[in-house]
C-alpha positions in Angstrom: 125.5 104.3 108.8 127.3 103.4 112.0 128.9 106.1 114.2 132.3 104.5 113.8 134.1 104.7 110.4 136.8 102.0 109.9 139.6 101.9 107.4 142.8 100.1 106.7 145.2 98.5 104.2 145.1 94.8 103.2 147.8 93.0 101.3 146.8 90.2 99.0 149.7 87.7 98.8 150.3 84.2 97.5 152.0 82.1 94.8 151.7 83.2 91.2 148.4 82.4 89.4 146.3 81.8 92.5 143.7 84.4 91.6 144.8 87.5 93.5 144.1 90.0 90.7 140.8 88.4 89.9 139.9 88.7 93.6 140.8 92.4 93.7 138.8 93.2 90.5 135.8 91.3 91.9 135.9 93.2 95.2 136.3 96.6 93.5 133.7 95.9 90.8 135.8 96.9 87.9 139.2 96.1 86.4 142.1 97.7 88.2 144.6 94.8 87.9 145.2 92.8 84.7 144.4 89.1 84.6 146.1 86.3 82.7 146.4 82.5 82.9 150.2 83.0 82.8 152.0 83.1 86.1 153.7 86.2 87.5 151.4 88.7 85.7 151.4 91.3 88.4 154.8 93.1 88.7 154.1 96.1 90.9 151.7 96.7 93.8 148.2 97.4 92.5 146.0 99.3 94.9 142.2 99.0 94.8 140.0 101.1 97.0 136.7 99.6 98.4 134.4 102.1 100.1 131.1 101.7 101.9 129.1 104.0 104.2 131.0 102.5 107.2 134.4 101.6 106.0 137.2 102.1 103.4 139.5 99.2 102.6 142.6 99.7 100.4 143.5 96.3 98.9 147.0 95.8 97.7 147.4 93.1 95.0 151.1 92.0 95.1 153.3 90.1 92.6 153.2 86.3 93.0 155.9 85.1 95.4 158.3 82.8 93.5 162.0 81.9 93.2 163.5 84.9 91.2 165.5 84.2 88.0 166.5 87.8 87.2 166.5 91.2 88.8 162.9 91.9 87.8 161.9 88.7 89.6 163.9 89.8 92.6 162.1 93.2 92.6 158.7 91.5 92.4 159.3 89.3 95.4 160.7 92.2 97.4 157.6 94.2 96.6 155.3 91.4 97.8 157.2 90.6 101.0 157.7 94.3 102.0 153.9 94.9 102.1 153.8 92.6 105.1 155.0 95.4 107.4 153.0 98.1 105.7 149.4 96.9 106.1 146.8 96.3 108.8 145.8 92.8 107.5 147.0 90.2 105.1 145.0 87.9 102.8 147.1 84.8 102.0 145.4 83.3 98.9 145.9 79.7 97.9 144.6 77.7 94.9 142.3 74.9 96.2 142.8 73.0 92.9 146.6 73.1 93.0 146.8 72.2 96.7 149.8 72.7 99.0 153.2 73.4 97.5 156.7 74.5 98.3 155.9 78.1 97.5 153.2 78.1 100.2 155.7 76.7 102.7 158.1 79.6 101.9 155.3 82.2 102.3 154.1 80.7 105.6 157.6 80.9 107.0 157.6 84.6 106.2 154.1 85.1 107.7 155.2 83.5 110.9 157.4 86.5 111.5 154.5 88.9 111.2 153.4 90.1 114.6 150.0 91.4 115.5 148.8 91.7 111.9 145.8 89.5 111.3 146.3 86.9 108.5 143.3 85.5 106.7 143.7 82.3 104.7 141.6 82.5 101.5 141.1 79.2 99.8 140.3 80.2 96.2 138.8 78.3 93.3 136.5 76.2 95.6 134.3 75.6 92.6 137.0 73.3 91.2 137.3 70.9 94.2 135.1 68.4 96.1 134.0 69.3 99.7 136.2 66.5 101.2 139.3 68.0 99.5 138.4 71.4 100.8 138.2 70.1 104.4 141.6 68.4 104.0 143.1 71.7 102.9 141.6 73.6 105.8 143.0 70.9 108.2 146.4 71.0 106.5 146.9 74.8 106.6 145.4 75.2 110.1 148.4 73.1 111.4 150.9 75.4 109.7 149.8 78.8 111.0 147.2 80.2 113.4 145.1 82.1 110.9 142.7 84.8 112.1 140.1 83.5 109.7 139.9 80.7 107.0 137.4 81.6 104.3 136.8 79.4 101.2 136.0 81.6 98.1 135.7 81.6 94.4 137.1 84.9 93.2 135.9 84.3 89.6 132.3 83.5 90.6 132.1 85.8 93.6 131.3 83.0 96.1 131.7 84.1 99.8 133.0 87.5 99.0 130.2 89.2 101.0 131.3 87.1 104.1 135.0 88.0 103.4 134.3 91.8 103.3 132.2 91.6 106.5 134.9 89.8 108.3 137.5 92.2 107.0 135.6 95.2 108.2 135.1 93.6 111.6 138.9 93.3 112.1 139.7 96.9 111.1 140.2 99.7 113.5 138.5 103.1 113.4 140.3 105.3 110.9 139.9 108.0 108.2 138.7 107.9 104.6 142.1 107.9 102.8 140.6 108.4 99.3 137.4 110.0 97.9 134.5 107.6 98.0 134.3 107.3 94.2 138.0 106.5 93.7 138.8 102.9 92.9 142.6 102.9 92.5 145.5 105.2 93.4 147.5 104.5 90.2 147.7 107.1 87.5 146.0 106.5 84.2 149.3 106.0 82.4 150.1 103.0 84.6 146.7 101.4 84.1 146.8 102.0 80.3 150.3 100.4 80.1 149.0 97.4 82.0 145.9 97.0 79.8 148.3 96.9 76.7 150.5 94.4 78.5 147.5 92.2 79.3 146.7 91.9 75.6 150.3 91.0 74.8 150.0 88.2 77.4 146.8 86.9 75.9 148.0 86.8 72.3 151.7 85.7 72.5 153.5 82.5 73.0 155.3 81.3 76.2 158.6 82.8 75.2 157.3 86.4 75.0 155.1 87.4 78.0 157.6 87.9 80.9 160.1 89.6 78.6 157.6 92.4 77.9 157.4 95.9 79.3 155.1 98.7 78.1 156.1 102.3 78.3 153.6 105.1 77.6 155.6 107.7 75.6 152.8 110.3 75.4 149.1 111.1 75.7 147.6 114.1 73.9 144.3 115.3 72.6 143.8 115.7 68.9 142.4 119.2 68.6 140.4 118.3 65.4 138.9 114.9 66.4 139.0 115.4 70.2 140.3 111.8 70.4 143.0 110.9 72.8 146.2 110.0 71.0 148.2 107.5 73.1 151.7 106.5 72.1 153.0 103.3 73.6 156.3 101.4 73.2 156.3 97.6 73.8 159.8 96.5 74.9 161.1 93.0 74.4 164.5 91.3 75.0 165.1 89.6 71.6 164.5 90.3 67.9 162.6 87.0 67.6 160.1 88.2 70.2 159.7 91.4 68.2 158.9 89.3 65.2 156.3 87.3 67.1 154.7 90.5 68.5 154.4 92.2 65.1 153.3 89.0 63.3 152.8 88.3 59.6 152.1 91.6 57.8 151.7 93.3 61.3 148.5 91.3 62.1 149.5 90.3 65.7 150.4 93.9 66.7 147.2 95.1 65.0 145.1 92.6 67.0 146.8 93.5 70.3 146.3 97.2 69.6 142.6 96.8 68.7 141.8 94.8 71.9 143.9 97.1 74.1 142.2 100.2 72.6 138.7 98.9 73.5 139.8 98.2 77.1 141.4 101.7 77.4 138.2 103.3 75.9 136.1 101.5 78.6 138.5 102.8 81.3 138.6 106.4 80.1 135.0 106.7 78.7 136.3 108.4 75.5 137.5 107.5 72.0 141.2 106.6 71.7 143.7 106.5 68.9 146.3 104.0 70.1 149.7 104.0 68.4 152.0 101.2 69.4 155.4 100.0 68.3 157.9 97.3 69.4 161.5 97.9 70.5 164.2 95.4 71.4 166.2 96.1 74.6 168.5 93.1 75.2 168.5 91.8 78.8 166.4 94.7 80.2 165.1 92.5 83.1 168.6 92.2 84.5 169.7 95.9 84.1 168.8 98.3 86.9 168.7 101.4 84.8 166.2 99.9 82.4 164.2 98.5 85.4 164.1 102.0 86.9 163.1 103.6 83.5 160.3 101.1 83.1 158.8 101.7 86.6 160.5 99.0 88.7 162.6 101.1 91.1 164.9 98.8 93.1 165.9 101.7 95.4 162.4 101.8 96.8 162.7 98.3 98.2 
């Protein structure tokens, strides 16, 4: 153990679906952010805490930066952009396979206004591209911004993450341990449970459902007889047709979602769970501030 303990906050930013949540989970060593092949999965800031003998890094996974189509989208983009001024370092993650896009151009323009905060370019999904294409990407992005470091990685396979963490620690200043060494996230269990349920909704439903879904934990209590945790969760959608899809024929879709979510929650909590879930229609909730606030997306904070 060195004499100097370093610590700091690192924002993980990028377009939707570039692998930010996968990267966070891989670094932390367990699931703290939900993953999906559908874009715009992350809606709020998800903090993961990585601690060694010499350093503690608090990684902040942010919503994918995109062109908003409703108030929820507007909230998500504000959350991501506002982290720029709250952190000690920024990871700008791009998808090597997708290449350069307009969304990257927008983010880089925002990053140009960041003063004194080191910005790392992380070229993710390098397992999907040829070396020549990777070199072209490095050359392209190097012209656009003076990055502190450019590190090719595969978040899914763990390639180069050791190098990334070494370089991250090098660039941090001396600081305190913000969280206990065994803590991996600052989010309350209710938040993570709701996210694990939403992850299963994303996995099982069609394109018209995922982004219209919110999950609200109505209650958590211990059954005095079975000692099981009884979790009551409401899945909110915008249209009755979406409710029908979620429930499925004879309730089979909802049963499948509940079963998979329960297994994930039991892994998280290390105890048996009885999960009770139901679906409610709340028309246009993504564009109504009082619903956004009720469901944990507080515009006033941003």
